[in-house]
Amino acid sequence: MPRHDARAIWCPSTVTFRNRGLFGARSPQLPVGGTQIDKCLSDKITGTVTCIRVSKFLEELRSCELKTRLSYSRVWHQISAAAPHETLSTQPGVTPPSLGRLASRIATLLMGKHKPTWDPSTDCGDYVVVTDCAALHVTGRKKWQKTYYRHNTRPGSLRQVTMDVLMEKHGGAEVLRKAVSGMLPKNRLRDKRLARLKAFEGAAHPYKQNVIRFGDVPVGQTGWEEQVKAIREADSKRI
């Protein structure tokens, strides 16, 4: 069976190019005449592909390009401060994520350190929506012992307030915002990154259309990683 040129039928999962474009792939060039190819040889060394149709490989190319574009765009994540989390909770599946672990994860998303395009001098982070901040979970007696200080540099102007009083006056969203602010780098990008944190006391928020979903499960909620695995397995079987 004759081999086909990799530029005519290219599959991102089997062929690797040395010269890549902006999104890590070359633009596909369809065979002359628009015919669909049912079978072709598979060899990573020579750059050929196997058992792929033009329609299917174009679909895989679009999905691969979409996943890569997510690294260059700002994605909306949603996290519940009251629901148990599989990785952030001290007791997975039993207790909600603690304030420190939740703030650490949010700071990582706001900085964009989970992306391959992360750079400390650029603002490449995502948006984070946190719900149910009124039920913010803290361990031990931090809720009554943790004290926040502020000073306007004038003598005798030191002010202090405990966490429970701060939650009663401004809600748990302010406590979470202070925790995340302390975990962000102290530079000119901190205010911009902190502005992308949207914290709400309840479950309702106006950003439901912005949050990316996998199988009707918003990113950040329990079960979204299983939905991603199921979608990838279905795509691999279809190809």
PDB file of C-alpha atoms in Angstrom:
ATOM      1  CA  MET A   1       0.000   0.000   0.000  1.00  0.00           C
ATOM      2  CA  PRO A   2       1.530   3.371  -0.932  1.00  0.00           C
ATOM      3  CA  ARG A   3       2.571   5.729   1.808  1.00  0.00           C
ATOM      4  CA  HIS A   4       1.061   9.185   1.994  1.00  0.00           C
ATOM      5  CA  ASP A   5       2.854  12.377   2.779  1.00  0.00           C
ATOM      6  CA  ALA A   6       2.497  13.530   6.391  1.00  0.00           C
ATOM      7  CA  ARG A   7       1.606  17.016   5.210  1.00  0.00           C
ATOM      8  CA  ALA A   8      -1.507  15.616   3.543  1.00  0.00           C
ATOM      9  CA  ILE A   9      -2.804  13.522   6.429  1.00  0.00           C
ATOM     10  CA  TRP A  10      -1.416  14.639   9.741  1.00  0.00           C
ATOM     11  CA  CYS A  11      -2.489  13.334  13.147  1.00  0.00           C
ATOM     12  CA  PRO A  12      -1.237  15.216  16.241  1.00  0.00           C
ATOM     13  CA  SER A  13      -1.229  12.083  18.421  1.00  0.00           C
ATOM     14  CA  THR A  14       1.142  10.067  16.232  1.00  0.00           C
ATOM     15  CA  VAL A  15       3.350  12.524  14.341  1.00  0.00           C
ATOM     16  CA  THR A  16       5.747  15.076  15.806  1.00  0.00           C
ATOM     17  CA  PHE A  17       7.050  18.000  13.749  1.00  0.00           C
ATOM     18  CA  ARG A  18      10.223  19.857  14.558  1.00  0.00           C
ATOM     19  CA  ASN A  19       8.981  23.227  13.325  1.00  0.00           C
ATOM     20  CA  ARG A  20       5.760  24.049  15.146  1.00  0.00           C
ATOM     21  CA  GLY A  21       3.536  27.062  14.785  1.00  0.00           C
ATOM     22  CA  LEU A  22       1.824  29.192  17.414  1.00  0.00           C
ATOM     23  CA  PHE A  23      -0.491  26.422  18.589  1.00  0.00           C
ATOM     24  CA  GLY A  24       1.990  23.561  18.201  1.00  0.00           C
ATOM     25  CA  ALA A  25       0.758  22.237  14.862  1.00  0.00           C
ATOM     26  CA  ARG A  26       0.925  22.937  11.151  1.00  0.00           C
ATOM     27  CA  SER A  27      -2.155  23.683   9.108  1.00  0.00           C
ATOM     28  CA  PRO A  28      -3.394  20.473   7.431  1.00  0.00           C
ATOM     29  CA  GLN A  29      -3.297  20.140   3.662  1.00  0.00           C
ATOM     30  CA  LEU A  30      -5.990  17.850   2.307  1.00  0.00           C
ATOM     31  CA  PRO A  31      -5.216  15.434  -0.532  1.00  0.00           C
ATOM     32  CA  VAL A  32      -5.827  16.643  -4.061  1.00  0.00           C
ATOM     33  CA  GLY A  33      -9.386  16.016  -5.232  1.00  0.00           C
ATOM     34  CA  GLY A  34     -10.873  15.958  -1.721  1.00  0.00           C
ATOM     35  CA  THR A  35     -10.882  12.142  -1.447  1.00  0.00           C
ATOM     36  CA  GLN A  36     -11.122  10.483   1.959  1.00  0.00           C
ATOM     37  CA  ILE A  37      -8.345   8.096   2.903  1.00  0.00           C
ATOM     38  CA  ASP A  38      -9.420   4.970   4.783  1.00  0.00           C
ATOM     39  CA  LYS A  39      -6.062   3.360   5.563  1.00  0.00           C
ATOM     40  CA  CYS A  40      -2.430   4.314   5.513  1.00  0.00           C
ATOM     41  CA  LEU A  41       0.764   3.103   7.117  1.00  0.00           C
ATOM     42  CA  SER A  42       1.825   4.116  10.608  1.00  0.00           C
ATOM     43  CA  ASP A  43       5.443   5.022  11.237  1.00  0.00           C
ATOM     44  CA  LYS A  44       6.617   7.835  13.515  1.00  0.00           C
ATOM     45  CA  ILE A  45      10.089   7.829  11.953  1.00  0.00           C
ATOM     46  CA  THR A  46       8.913   8.375   8.386  1.00  0.00           C
ATOM     47  CA  GLY A  47       6.012  10.567   9.444  1.00  0.00           C
ATOM     48  CA  THR A  48       3.016   8.548   8.264  1.00  0.00           C
ATOM     49  CA  VAL A  49      -0.261   7.730   9.965  1.00  0.00           C
ATOM     50  CA  THR A  50      -2.519   4.688  10.183  1.00  0.00           C
ATOM     51  CA  CYS A  51      -6.262   3.934  10.074  1.00  0.00           C
ATOM     52  CA  ILE A  52      -7.567   7.477   9.956  1.00  0.00           C
ATOM     53  CA  ARG A  53     -10.158   9.183   7.830  1.00  0.00           C
ATOM     54  CA  VAL A  54      -9.830  12.799   6.804  1.00  0.00           C
ATOM     55  CA  SER A  55     -13.020  13.747   8.648  1.00  0.00           C
ATOM     56  CA  LYS A  56     -11.862  12.069  11.872  1.00  0.00           C
ATOM     57  CA  PHE A  57      -8.372  13.463  11.783  1.00  0.00           C
ATOM     58  CA  LEU A  58      -9.737  16.965  11.210  1.00  0.00           C
ATOM     59  CA  GLU A  59     -11.987  16.504  14.239  1.00  0.00           C
ATOM     60  CA  GLU A  60      -9.015  15.414  16.347  1.00  0.00           C
ATOM     61  CA  LEU A  61      -6.999  18.330  15.037  1.00  0.00           C
ATOM     62  CA  ARG A  62      -9.705  20.792  16.077  1.00  0.00           C
ATOM     63  CA  SER A  63      -9.959  19.282  19.568  1.00  0.00           C
ATOM     64  CA  CYS A  64      -6.160  19.338  19.978  1.00  0.00           C
ATOM     65  CA  GLU A  65      -6.001  22.946  18.831  1.00  0.00           C
ATOM     66  CA  LEU A  66      -8.837  23.870  21.207  1.00  0.00           C
ATOM     67  CA  LYS A  67      -7.044  22.300  24.185  1.00  0.00           C
ATOM     68  CA  THR A  68      -3.869  24.147  23.249  1.00  0.00           C
ATOM     69  CA  ARG A  69      -5.694  27.448  22.872  1.00  0.00           C
ATOM     70  CA  LEU A  70      -6.951  27.121  26.443  1.00  0.00           C
ATOM     71  CA  SER A  71      -3.355  27.711  27.532  1.00  0.00           C
ATOM     72  CA  TYR A  72      -3.378  31.083  25.761  1.00  0.00           C
ATOM     73  CA  SER A  73      -6.810  32.191  27.013  1.00  0.00           C
ATOM     74  CA  ARG A  74      -8.300  32.910  30.421  1.00  0.00           C
ATOM     75  CA  VAL A  75     -10.451  30.036  31.660  1.00  0.00           C
ATOM     76  CA  TRP A  76     -13.138  30.328  34.335  1.00  0.00           C
ATOM     77  CA  HIS A  77     -12.877  27.846  37.218  1.00  0.00           C
ATOM     78  CA  GLN A  78     -15.500  27.201  39.876  1.00  0.00           C
ATOM     79  CA  ILE A  79     -14.770  25.924  43.390  1.00  0.00           C
ATOM     80  CA  SER A  80     -17.183  25.397  46.254  1.00  0.00           C
ATOM     81  CA  ALA A  81     -15.852  26.270  49.706  1.00  0.00           C
ATOM     82  CA  ALA A  82     -18.486  24.111  51.432  1.00  0.00           C
ATOM     83  CA  ALA A  83     -18.481  20.901  49.367  1.00  0.00           C
ATOM     84  CA  PRO A  84     -15.948  18.128  50.129  1.00  0.00           C
ATOM     85  CA  HIS A  85     -13.069  17.943  47.653  1.00  0.00           C
ATOM     86  CA  GLU A  86     -11.104  14.888  46.588  1.00  0.00           C
ATOM     87  CA  THR A  87      -7.648  16.475  46.674  1.00  0.00           C
ATOM     88  CA  LEU A  88      -7.937  19.723  48.673  1.00  0.00           C
ATOM     89  CA  SER A  89      -9.760  18.352  51.722  1.00  0.00           C
ATOM     90  CA  THR A  90      -7.819  17.137  54.748  1.00  0.00           C
ATOM     91  CA  GLN A  91     -10.268  14.212  54.839  1.00  0.00           C
ATOM     92  CA  PRO A  92     -11.119  13.570  51.157  1.00  0.00           C
ATOM     93  CA  GLY A  93     -14.826  13.171  50.573  1.00  0.00           C
ATOM     94  CA  VAL A  94     -15.702  14.056  54.192  1.00  0.00           C
ATOM     95  CA  THR A  95     -14.737  17.644  55.045  1.00  0.00           C
ATOM     96  CA  PRO A  96     -14.625  20.769  52.853  1.00  0.00           C
ATOM     97  CA  PRO A  97     -11.222  22.119  51.830  1.00  0.00           C
ATOM     98  CA  SER A  98      -9.534  24.135  54.538  1.00  0.00           C
ATOM     99  CA  LEU A  99      -8.844  27.834  54.106  1.00  0.00           C
ATOM    100  CA  GLY A 100      -5.114  27.395  53.530  1.00  0.00           C
ATOM    101  CA  ARG A 101      -5.387  24.626  50.955  1.00  0.00           C
ATOM    102  CA  LEU A 102      -8.198  26.389  49.135  1.00  0.00           C
ATOM    103  CA  ALA A 103      -6.310  29.685  49.002  1.00  0.00           C
ATOM    104  CA  SER A 104      -3.151  27.932  47.787  1.00  0.00           C
ATOM    105  CA  ARG A 105      -5.016  26.315  44.891  1.00  0.00           C
ATOM    106  CA  ILE A 106      -6.748  29.578  43.986  1.00  0.00           C
ATOM    107  CA  ALA A 107      -3.447  31.488  44.011  1.00  0.00           C
ATOM    108  CA  THR A 108      -1.961  28.941  41.604  1.00  0.00           C
ATOM    109  CA  LEU A 109      -4.870  29.392  39.189  1.00  0.00           C
ATOM    110  CA  LEU A 110      -4.743  33.189  39.418  1.00  0.00           C
ATOM    111  CA  MET A 111      -1.013  33.213  38.636  1.00  0.00           C
ATOM    112  CA  GLY A 112      -1.344  30.672  35.818  1.00  0.00           C
ATOM    113  CA  LYS A 113       1.364  28.350  37.159  1.00  0.00           C
ATOM    114  CA  HIS A 114      -0.666  25.344  35.971  1.00  0.00           C
ATOM    115  CA  LYS A 115      -0.179  26.427  32.342  1.00  0.00           C
ATOM    116  CA  PRO A 116       2.787  25.678  30.075  1.00  0.00           C
ATOM    117  CA  THR A 117       2.843  29.384  29.155  1.00  0.00           C
ATOM    118  CA  TRP A 118       3.452  30.577  32.723  1.00  0.00           C
ATOM    119  CA  ASP A 119       5.975  33.340  33.221  1.00  0.00           C
ATOM    120  CA  PRO A 120       6.540  35.246  36.475  1.00  0.00           C
ATOM    121  CA  SER A 121       6.672  38.606  34.681  1.00  0.00           C
ATOM    122  CA  THR A 122       3.385  38.228  32.764  1.00  0.00           C
ATOM    123  CA  ASP A 123      -0.220  38.018  33.891  1.00  0.00           C
ATOM    124  CA  CYS A 124      -1.400  34.752  32.318  1.00  0.00           C
ATOM    125  CA  GLY A 125      -3.715  33.434  35.049  1.00  0.00           C
ATOM    126  CA  ASP A 126      -7.370  32.411  34.936  1.00  0.00           C
ATOM    127  CA  TYR A 127     -10.591  33.494  36.606  1.00  0.00           C
ATOM    128  CA  VAL A 128     -11.753  31.691  39.745  1.00  0.00           C
ATOM    129  CA  VAL A 129     -15.328  31.688  41.065  1.00  0.00           C
ATOM    130  CA  VAL A 130     -15.674  30.556  44.692  1.00  0.00           C
ATOM    131  CA  THR A 131     -19.145  29.872  46.097  1.00  0.00           C
ATOM    132  CA  ASP A 132     -20.470  29.157  49.604  1.00  0.00           C
ATOM    133  CA  CYS A 133     -17.835  31.301  51.308  1.00  0.00           C
ATOM    134  CA  ALA A 134     -20.190  31.746  54.264  1.00  0.00           C
ATOM    135  CA  ALA A 135     -19.379  28.139  55.251  1.00  0.00           C
ATOM    136  CA  LEU A 136     -15.612  28.599  54.965  1.00  0.00           C
ATOM    137  CA  HIS A 137     -13.835  25.758  56.756  1.00  0.00           C
ATOM    138  CA  VAL A 138     -10.883  26.418  59.071  1.00  0.00           C
ATOM    139  CA  THR A 139      -9.125  23.898  61.287  1.00  0.00           C
ATOM    140  CA  GLY A 140      -8.488  24.163  65.014  1.00  0.00           C
ATOM    141  CA  ARG A 141      -9.321  27.430  66.739  1.00  0.00           C
ATOM    142  CA  LYS A 142      -8.049  29.693  63.970  1.00  0.00           C
ATOM    143  CA  LYS A 143     -11.481  31.251  63.567  1.00  0.00           C
ATOM    144  CA  TRP A 144     -11.170  32.858  67.014  1.00  0.00           C
ATOM    145  CA  GLN A 145      -7.382  33.131  67.356  1.00  0.00           C
ATOM    146  CA  LYS A 146      -6.386  34.431  63.919  1.00  0.00           C
ATOM    147  CA  THR A 147      -5.951  38.216  64.096  1.00  0.00           C
ATOM    148  CA  TYR A 148      -5.707  40.689  61.210  1.00  0.00           C
ATOM    149  CA  TYR A 149      -3.751  43.916  61.690  1.00  0.00           C
ATOM    150  CA  ARG A 150      -3.769  47.175  59.758  1.00  0.00           C
ATOM    151  CA  HIS A 151      -1.913  50.426  60.299  1.00  0.00           C
ATOM    152  CA  ASN A 152      -2.021  53.724  58.405  1.00  0.00           C
ATOM    153  CA  THR A 153       1.500  54.726  59.624  1.00  0.00           C
ATOM    154  CA  ARG A 154       0.144  57.290  62.111  1.00  0.00           C
ATOM    155  CA  PRO A 155       0.982  56.830  65.816  1.00  0.00           C
ATOM    156  CA  GLY A 156      -1.780  55.077  67.723  1.00  0.00           C
ATOM    157  CA  SER A 157      -3.670  53.996  64.585  1.00  0.00           C
ATOM    158  CA  LEU A 158      -3.083  50.256  64.902  1.00  0.00           C
ATOM    159  CA  ARG A 159      -6.305  48.310  64.339  1.00  0.00           C
ATOM    160  CA  GLN A 160      -6.840  44.603  64.837  1.00  0.00           C
ATOM    161  CA  VAL A 161      -9.759  42.250  64.303  1.00  0.00           C
ATOM    162  CA  THR A 162     -10.187  38.501  64.707  1.00  0.00           C
ATOM    163  CA  MET A 163     -11.393  36.192  61.952  1.00  0.00           C
ATOM    164  CA  ASP A 164     -14.830  35.557  63.448  1.00  0.00           C
ATOM    165  CA  VAL A 165     -15.538  39.288  63.744  1.00  0.00           C
ATOM    166  CA  LEU A 166     -14.308  39.877  60.195  1.00  0.00           C
ATOM    167  CA  MET A 167     -16.599  37.129  58.883  1.00  0.00           C
ATOM    168  CA  GLU A 168     -19.570  38.648  60.697  1.00  0.00           C
ATOM    169  CA  LYS A 169     -18.892  42.128  59.303  1.00  0.00           C
ATOM    170  CA  HIS A 170     -17.732  41.379  55.744  1.00  0.00           C
ATOM    171  CA  GLY A 171     -18.414  37.671  55.226  1.00  0.00           C
ATOM    172  CA  GLY A 172     -16.190  34.714  54.448  1.00  0.00           C
ATOM    173  CA  ALA A 173     -15.350  36.114  51.009  1.00  0.00           C
ATOM    174  CA  GLU A 174     -13.206  38.827  52.595  1.00  0.00           C
ATOM    175  CA  VAL A 175     -11.355  36.254  54.705  1.00  0.00           C
ATOM    176  CA  LEU A 176     -10.658  34.157  51.615  1.00  0.00           C
ATOM    177  CA  ARG A 177      -9.542  37.206  49.656  1.00  0.00           C
ATOM    178  CA  LYS A 178      -7.036  38.141  52.359  1.00  0.00           C
ATOM    179  CA  ALA A 179      -5.674  34.589  52.448  1.00  0.00           C
ATOM    180  CA  VAL A 180      -5.238  34.477  48.670  1.00  0.00           C
ATOM    181  CA  SER A 181      -3.669  37.941  48.638  1.00  0.00           C
ATOM    182  CA  GLY A 182      -1.047  36.783  51.117  1.00  0.00           C
ATOM    183  CA  MET A 183      -0.095  33.872  48.838  1.00  0.00           C
ATOM    184  CA  LEU A 184       0.349  35.984  45.697  1.00  0.00           C
ATOM    185  CA  PRO A 185       3.697  37.604  44.850  1.00  0.00           C
ATOM    186  CA  LYS A 186       3.974  41.156  46.174  1.00  0.00           C
ATOM    187  CA  ASN A 187       4.441  42.973  42.881  1.00  0.00           C
ATOM    188  CA  ARG A 188       2.464  45.115  40.463  1.00  0.00           C
ATOM    189  CA  LEU A 189       0.495  42.103  39.200  1.00  0.00           C
ATOM    190  CA  ARG A 190      -1.066  41.195  42.540  1.00  0.00           C
ATOM    191  CA  ASP A 191      -4.033  43.581  42.267  1.00  0.00           C
ATOM    192  CA  LYS A 192      -4.802  42.432  38.722  1.00  0.00           C
ATOM    193  CA  ARG A 193      -4.650  38.781  39.715  1.00  0.00           C
ATOM    194  CA  LEU A 194      -6.736  39.323  42.826  1.00  0.00           C
ATOM    195  CA  ALA A 195      -9.389  41.130  40.764  1.00  0.00           C
ATOM    196  CA  ARG A 196     -10.054  37.868  38.880  1.00  0.00           C
ATOM    197  CA  LEU A 197     -11.143  36.175  42.117  1.00  0.00           C
ATOM    198  CA  LYS A 198     -14.939  36.226  42.358  1.00  0.00           C
ATOM    199  CA  ALA A 199     -16.069  35.098  45.818  1.00  0.00           C
ATOM    200  CA  PHE A 200     -19.711  34.763  46.869  1.00  0.00           C
ATOM    201  CA  GLU A 201     -21.346  33.926  50.180  1.00  0.00           C
ATOM    202  CA  GLY A 202     -23.949  31.602  48.649  1.00  0.00           C
ATOM    203  CA  ALA A 203     -24.223  29.257  45.682  1.00  0.00           C
ATOM    204  CA  ALA A 204     -25.675  31.835  43.271  1.00  0.00           C
ATOM    205  CA  HIS A 205     -23.348  33.837  41.035  1.00  0.00           C
ATOM    206  CA  PRO A 206     -23.687  35.638  37.655  1.00  0.00           C
ATOM    207  CA  TYR A 207     -20.808  33.807  35.936  1.00  0.00           C
ATOM    208  CA  LYS A 208     -22.453  30.444  35.229  1.00  0.00           C
ATOM    209  CA  GLN A 209     -22.185  30.906  31.464  1.00  0.00           C
ATOM    210  CA  ASN A 210     -18.459  31.628  31.679  1.00  0.00           C
ATOM    211  CA  VAL A 211     -17.432  28.510  33.586  1.00  0.00           C
ATOM    212  CA  ILE A 212     -16.115  25.734  31.326  1.00  0.00           C
ATOM    213  CA  ARG A 213     -17.997  22.461  31.674  1.00  0.00           C
ATOM    214  CA  PHE A 214     -17.073  18.874  30.889  1.00  0.00           C
ATOM    215  CA  GLY A 215     -20.143  16.660  30.633  1.00  0.00           C
ATOM    216  CA  ASP A 216     -22.345  19.312  32.335  1.00  0.00           C
ATOM    217  CA  VAL A 217     -19.928  19.403  35.314  1.00  0.00           C
ATOM    218  CA  PRO A 218     -18.199  22.781  35.891  1.00  0.00           C
ATOM    219  CA  VAL A 219     -14.417  22.793  36.134  1.00  0.00           C
ATOM    220  CA  GLY A 220     -13.397  22.636  39.774  1.00  0.00           C
ATOM    221  CA  GLN A 221     -16.413  20.759  41.090  1.00  0.00           C
ATOM    222  CA  THR A 222     -16.327  17.135  42.183  1.00  0.00           C
ATOM    223  CA  GLY A 223     -16.387  14.730  39.251  1.00  0.00           C
ATOM    224  CA  TRP A 224     -15.153  16.989  36.463  1.00  0.00           C
ATOM    225  CA  GLU A 225     -11.846  15.094  36.114  1.00  0.00           C
ATOM    226  CA  GLU A 226     -13.755  11.818  35.621  1.00  0.00           C
ATOM    227  CA  GLN A 227     -15.811  13.520  32.912  1.00  0.00           C
ATOM    228  CA  VAL A 228     -12.628  14.591  31.127  1.00  0.00           C
ATOM    229  CA  LYS A 229     -11.264  11.027  31.232  1.00  0.00           C
ATOM    230  CA  ALA A 230     -14.540   9.640  29.889  1.00  0.00           C
ATOM    231  CA  ILE A 231     -14.550  12.139  27.020  1.00  0.00           C
ATOM    232  CA  ARG A 232     -10.933  11.328  26.128  1.00  0.00           C
ATOM    233  CA  GLU A 233     -11.611   7.583  26.181  1.00  0.00           C
ATOM    234  CA  ALA A 234     -14.626   8.055  23.924  1.00  0.00           C
ATOM    235  CA  ASP A 235     -12.545  10.142  21.510  1.00  0.00           C
ATOM    236  CA  SER A 236      -9.769   7.529  21.404  1.00  0.00           C
ATOM    237  CA  LYS A 237     -12.270   4.754  20.667  1.00  0.00           C
ATOM    238  CA  ARG A 238     -13.912   6.790  17.925  1.00  0.00           C
ATOM    239  CA  ILE A 239     -10.556   7.439  16.252  1.00  0.00           C
TER     240      ILE A 239
END
